[in-house]
Short mmCIF file of C-alpha atoms in Angstrom, two decimals:
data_model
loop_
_atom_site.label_atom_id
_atom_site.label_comp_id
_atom_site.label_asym_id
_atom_site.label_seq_id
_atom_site.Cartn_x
_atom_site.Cartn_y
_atom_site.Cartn_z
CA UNK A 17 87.46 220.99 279.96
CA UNK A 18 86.86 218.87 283.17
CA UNK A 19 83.39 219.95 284.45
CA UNK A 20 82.76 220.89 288.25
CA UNK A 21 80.58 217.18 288.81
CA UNK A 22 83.75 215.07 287.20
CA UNK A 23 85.92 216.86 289.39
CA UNK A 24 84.08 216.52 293.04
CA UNK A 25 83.56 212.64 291.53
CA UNK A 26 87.45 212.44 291.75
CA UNK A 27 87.64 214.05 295.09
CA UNK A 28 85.32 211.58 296.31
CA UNK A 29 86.80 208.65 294.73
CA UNK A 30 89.93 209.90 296.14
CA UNK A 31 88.56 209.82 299.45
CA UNK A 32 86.54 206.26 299.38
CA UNK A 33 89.73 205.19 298.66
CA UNK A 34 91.80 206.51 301.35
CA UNK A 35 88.98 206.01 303.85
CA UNK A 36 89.01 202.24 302.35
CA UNK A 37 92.81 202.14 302.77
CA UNK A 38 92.68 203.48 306.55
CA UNK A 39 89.86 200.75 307.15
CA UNK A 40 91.83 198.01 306.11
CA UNK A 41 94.75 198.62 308.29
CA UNK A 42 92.48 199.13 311.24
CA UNK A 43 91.24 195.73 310.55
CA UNK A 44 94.40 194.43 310.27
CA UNK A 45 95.28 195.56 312.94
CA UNK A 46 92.62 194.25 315.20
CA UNK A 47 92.99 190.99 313.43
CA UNK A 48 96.64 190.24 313.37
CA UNK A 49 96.66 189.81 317.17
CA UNK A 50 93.86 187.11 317.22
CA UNK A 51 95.36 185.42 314.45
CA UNK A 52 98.75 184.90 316.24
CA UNK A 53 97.43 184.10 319.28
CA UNK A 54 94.71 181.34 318.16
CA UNK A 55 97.90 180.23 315.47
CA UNK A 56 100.35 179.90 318.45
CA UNK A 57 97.76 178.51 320.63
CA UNK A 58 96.74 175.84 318.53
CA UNK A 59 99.99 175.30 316.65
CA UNK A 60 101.07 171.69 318.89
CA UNK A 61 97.43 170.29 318.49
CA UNK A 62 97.87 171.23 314.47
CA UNK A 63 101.55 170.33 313.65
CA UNK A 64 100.37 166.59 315.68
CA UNK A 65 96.96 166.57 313.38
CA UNK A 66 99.31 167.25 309.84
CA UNK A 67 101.58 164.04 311.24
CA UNK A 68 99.00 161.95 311.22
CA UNK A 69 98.66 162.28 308.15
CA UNK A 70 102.37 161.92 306.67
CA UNK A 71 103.64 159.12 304.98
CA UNK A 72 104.81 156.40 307.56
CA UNK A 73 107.57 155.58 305.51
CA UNK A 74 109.79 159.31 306.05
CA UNK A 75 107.59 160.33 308.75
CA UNK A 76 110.79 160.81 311.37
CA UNK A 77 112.23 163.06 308.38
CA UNK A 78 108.76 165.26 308.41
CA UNK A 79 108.48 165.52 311.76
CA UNK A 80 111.95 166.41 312.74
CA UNK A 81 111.73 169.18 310.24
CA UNK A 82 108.21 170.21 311.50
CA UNK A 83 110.14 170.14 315.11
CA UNK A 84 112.88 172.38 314.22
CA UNK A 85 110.10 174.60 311.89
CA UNK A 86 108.30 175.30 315.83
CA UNK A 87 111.43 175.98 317.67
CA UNK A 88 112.51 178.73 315.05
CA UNK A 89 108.95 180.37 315.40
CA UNK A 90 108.71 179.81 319.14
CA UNK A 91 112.52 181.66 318.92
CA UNK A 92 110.81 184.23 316.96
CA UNK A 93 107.87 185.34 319.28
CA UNK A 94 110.24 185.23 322.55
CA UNK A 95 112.25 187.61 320.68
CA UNK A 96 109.06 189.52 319.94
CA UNK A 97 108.45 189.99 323.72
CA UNK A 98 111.70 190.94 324.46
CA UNK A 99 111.91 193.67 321.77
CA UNK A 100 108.67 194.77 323.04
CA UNK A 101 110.09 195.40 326.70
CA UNK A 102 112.71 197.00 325.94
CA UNK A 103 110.93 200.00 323.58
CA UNK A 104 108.36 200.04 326.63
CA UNK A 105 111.31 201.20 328.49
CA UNK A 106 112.33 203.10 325.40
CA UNK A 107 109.69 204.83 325.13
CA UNK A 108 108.79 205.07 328.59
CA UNK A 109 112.15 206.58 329.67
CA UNK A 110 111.91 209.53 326.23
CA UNK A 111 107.88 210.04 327.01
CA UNK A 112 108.75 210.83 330.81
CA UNK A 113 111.37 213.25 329.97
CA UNK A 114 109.39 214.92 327.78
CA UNK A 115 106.02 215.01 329.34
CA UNK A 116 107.67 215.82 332.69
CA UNK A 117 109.58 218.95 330.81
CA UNK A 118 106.18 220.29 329.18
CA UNK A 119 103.90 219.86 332.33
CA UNK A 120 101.71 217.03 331.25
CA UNK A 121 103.08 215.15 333.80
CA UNK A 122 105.68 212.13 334.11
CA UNK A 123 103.44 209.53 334.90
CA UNK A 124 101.00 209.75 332.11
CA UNK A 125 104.10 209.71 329.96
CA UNK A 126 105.71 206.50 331.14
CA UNK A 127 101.91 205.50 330.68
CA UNK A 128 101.83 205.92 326.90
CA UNK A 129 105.07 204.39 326.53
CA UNK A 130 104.89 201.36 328.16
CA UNK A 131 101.53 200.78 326.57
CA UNK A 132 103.29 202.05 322.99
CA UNK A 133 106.40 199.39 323.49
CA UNK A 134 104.18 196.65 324.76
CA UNK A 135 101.78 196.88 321.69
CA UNK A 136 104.88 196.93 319.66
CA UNK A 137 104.76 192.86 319.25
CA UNK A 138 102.51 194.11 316.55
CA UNK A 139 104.74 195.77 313.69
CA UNK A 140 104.25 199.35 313.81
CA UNK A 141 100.60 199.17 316.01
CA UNK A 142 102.72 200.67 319.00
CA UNK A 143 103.99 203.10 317.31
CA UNK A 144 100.71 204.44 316.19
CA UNK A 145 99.14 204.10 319.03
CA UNK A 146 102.07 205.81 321.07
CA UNK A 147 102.66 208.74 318.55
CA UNK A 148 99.02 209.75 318.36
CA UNK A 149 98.38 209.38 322.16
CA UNK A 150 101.72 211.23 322.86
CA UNK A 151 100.59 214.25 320.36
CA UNK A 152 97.27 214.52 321.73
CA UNK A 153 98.12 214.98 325.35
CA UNK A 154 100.99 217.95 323.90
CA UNK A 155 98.22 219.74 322.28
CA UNK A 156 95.85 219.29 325.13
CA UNK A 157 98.16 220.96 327.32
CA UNK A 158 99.77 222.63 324.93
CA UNK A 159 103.24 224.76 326.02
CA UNK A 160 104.73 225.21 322.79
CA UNK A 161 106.07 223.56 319.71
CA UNK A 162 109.19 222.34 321.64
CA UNK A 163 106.80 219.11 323.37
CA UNK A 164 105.19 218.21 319.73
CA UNK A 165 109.11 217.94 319.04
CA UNK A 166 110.34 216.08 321.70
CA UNK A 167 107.58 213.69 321.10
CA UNK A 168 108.84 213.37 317.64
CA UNK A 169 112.05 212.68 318.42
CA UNK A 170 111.48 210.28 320.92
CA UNK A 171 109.77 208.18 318.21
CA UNK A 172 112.04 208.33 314.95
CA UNK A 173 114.94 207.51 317.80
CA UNK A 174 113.49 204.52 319.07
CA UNK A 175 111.20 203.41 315.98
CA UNK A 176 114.91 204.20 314.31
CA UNK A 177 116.69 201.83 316.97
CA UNK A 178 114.04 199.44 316.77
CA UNK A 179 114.48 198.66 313.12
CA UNK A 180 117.96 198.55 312.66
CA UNK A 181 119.54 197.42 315.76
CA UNK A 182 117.31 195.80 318.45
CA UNK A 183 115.16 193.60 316.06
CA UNK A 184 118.26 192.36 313.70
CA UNK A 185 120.47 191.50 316.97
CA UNK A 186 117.87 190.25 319.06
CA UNK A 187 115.52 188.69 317.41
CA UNK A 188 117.77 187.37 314.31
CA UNK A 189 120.10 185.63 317.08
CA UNK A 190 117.05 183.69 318.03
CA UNK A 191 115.72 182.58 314.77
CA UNK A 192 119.09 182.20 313.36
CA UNK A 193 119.45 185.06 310.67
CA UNK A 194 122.14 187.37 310.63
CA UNK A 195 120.98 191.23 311.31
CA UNK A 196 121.36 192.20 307.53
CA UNK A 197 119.41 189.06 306.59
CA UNK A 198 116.68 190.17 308.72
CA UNK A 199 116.76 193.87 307.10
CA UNK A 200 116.11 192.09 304.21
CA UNK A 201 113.31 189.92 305.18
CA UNK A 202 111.17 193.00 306.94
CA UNK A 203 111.73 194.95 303.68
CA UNK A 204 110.61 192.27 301.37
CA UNK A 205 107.62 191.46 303.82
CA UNK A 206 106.25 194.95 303.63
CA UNK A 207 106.98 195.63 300.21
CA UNK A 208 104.71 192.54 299.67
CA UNK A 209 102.48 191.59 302.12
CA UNK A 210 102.61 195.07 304.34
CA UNK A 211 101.15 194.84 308.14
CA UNK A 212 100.92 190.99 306.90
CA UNK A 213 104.40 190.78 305.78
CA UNK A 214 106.39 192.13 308.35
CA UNK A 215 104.81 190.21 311.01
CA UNK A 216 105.55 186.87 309.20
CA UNK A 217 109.37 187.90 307.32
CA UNK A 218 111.17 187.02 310.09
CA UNK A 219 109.04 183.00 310.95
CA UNK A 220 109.31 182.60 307.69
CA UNK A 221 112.45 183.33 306.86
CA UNK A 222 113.62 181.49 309.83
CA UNK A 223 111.93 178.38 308.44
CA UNK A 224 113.62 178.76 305.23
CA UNK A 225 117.00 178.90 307.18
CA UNK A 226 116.29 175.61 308.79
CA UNK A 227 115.35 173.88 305.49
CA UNK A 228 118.82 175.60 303.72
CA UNK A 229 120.71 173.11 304.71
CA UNK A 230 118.54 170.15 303.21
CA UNK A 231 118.52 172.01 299.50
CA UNK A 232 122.35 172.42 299.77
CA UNK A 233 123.12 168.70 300.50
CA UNK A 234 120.56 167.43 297.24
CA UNK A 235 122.10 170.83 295.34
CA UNK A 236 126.16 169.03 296.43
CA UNK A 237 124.67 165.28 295.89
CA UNK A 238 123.57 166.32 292.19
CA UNK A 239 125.02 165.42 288.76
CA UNK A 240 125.06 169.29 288.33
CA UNK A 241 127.53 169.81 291.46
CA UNK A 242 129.48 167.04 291.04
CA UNK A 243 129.83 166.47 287.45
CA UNK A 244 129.26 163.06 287.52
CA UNK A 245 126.32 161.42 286.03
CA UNK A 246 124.50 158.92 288.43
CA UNK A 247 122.79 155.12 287.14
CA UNK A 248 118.99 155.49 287.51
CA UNK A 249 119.45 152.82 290.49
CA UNK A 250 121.98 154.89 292.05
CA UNK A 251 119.82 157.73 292.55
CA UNK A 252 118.63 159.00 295.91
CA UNK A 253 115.45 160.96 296.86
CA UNK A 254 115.55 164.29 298.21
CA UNK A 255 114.68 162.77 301.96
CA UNK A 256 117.53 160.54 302.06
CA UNK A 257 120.14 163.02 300.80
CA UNK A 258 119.24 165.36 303.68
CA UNK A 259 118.84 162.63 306.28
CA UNK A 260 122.37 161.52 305.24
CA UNK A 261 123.72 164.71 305.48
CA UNK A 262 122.24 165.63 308.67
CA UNK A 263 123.86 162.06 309.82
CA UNK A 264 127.04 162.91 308.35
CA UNK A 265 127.22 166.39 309.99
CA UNK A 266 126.00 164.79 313.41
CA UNK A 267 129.20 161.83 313.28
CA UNK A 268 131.78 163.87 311.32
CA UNK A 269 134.43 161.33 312.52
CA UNK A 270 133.33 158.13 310.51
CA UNK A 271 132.26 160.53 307.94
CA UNK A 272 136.34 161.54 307.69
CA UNK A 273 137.04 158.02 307.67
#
């Protein structure tokens, strides 16, 4: 038999642990923000420090790829904003209805949810802030169970839109993904990585996108592909396979010819 001390030591195991847990996505989410904005700040002056250091000899390669590597994640945080904007007015438009139908007043609820879609550049931080916010005001002035519903709903409908149609269209059109692709990506980066992981799927994944294209050419250029087995002075690097092919896919007509 378990005796009364062993079991209160669970309990409060249990709960150093969940208090733990809670603390580390509060500091995450504090964090995140600084990171990105110091990382996007400083991301010219670092990608021009790293050249300086490639090799001289494929250094137009490098830095073309380093190039299109920025655009993708540049791509990526414009579509950030924009997905932001439109949950604030989301969120703002749902909140309003509801906080204007249980008394609490249509201007603190467009409030909340601007503030909720705006904070949404951080994966789920908006939402959290919004939800709690939103239920705290309901109970405050509390009219019934229908608000804490509406409030509810408002979320799961947006957070709902938010995952599987505004993100995918809008922000895997900029980075180049198709919307099921980034599905994918989010899930992976929060099975992972969590907070962490869905904030960087969709850069990374872009990045991987842009890079494809140089793995396919070596992967079509190898003995494997082809079938044919190349002389050891007949081989070609991994650099000039992809440069080819990008200059291949850039003049297609002496390419045909």
């Amino acid at each position: 038999d378990r005796s009364p001390s062993r079991g209160l030591g669970d309990v409060y195991k249990r709960q150093v642990t969940q208090v733990g847990a809670v603390a580390s996505s509060l500091i995450n989410a504090v964090m995140i923000p600084f990171f990105t904005f110091y990382f996007l700040r400083d991301f010219d002056r670092l990608t021009a420090t790293v050249g300086s250091y490639l090799p001289t000899s494929n250094r137009s390669f490098y830095k073309s790829r380093i190039s299109k590597v920025d655009t993708v994640i540049g791509a990526w945080f414009r579509g950030q904003v924009e997905v932001a904007l439109i949950l604030a007015v989301m969120y703002a438009i749902g909140l309003g209805i509801v906080f204007g139908w249980a008394g609490v007043g249509i201007g603190i609820g467009l409030a909340i949810g601007v503030l909720a879609g705006l904070l949404n550049i951080i994966p789920y931080f908006g939402f959290a802030v919004g939800f709690v916010l939103s239920i705290l005001m309901v109970l405050l002035e509390w009219s019934g169970v229908g608000p804490v519903v509406g409030v509810v709903v408002v979320f799961a409908v947006v957070q709902g839109l938010e995952g599987w149609v505004i993100t995918p269209r809008i922000v895997g059109d900029k980075v180049g993904l198709s919307p099921v692709v980034v599905i994918i990506a989010l899930l992976l980066g929060q099975e992972l990585l969590g907070l962490l992981g869905v904030l960087l799927a969709l850069p990374i994944a872009g990045a991987v996108n842009v890079l494809m294209p140089d793995v396919i050419a070596v992967y079509k250029s190898s003995s494997w592909y082809t079938g044919r087995v190349s002389s050891e002075g007949g081989r070609r690097s991994f650099i000039q396979v992809a440069m080819q092919a990008e200059q291949d896919a850039q003049d297609p007509v002496n390419t045909s010819t």
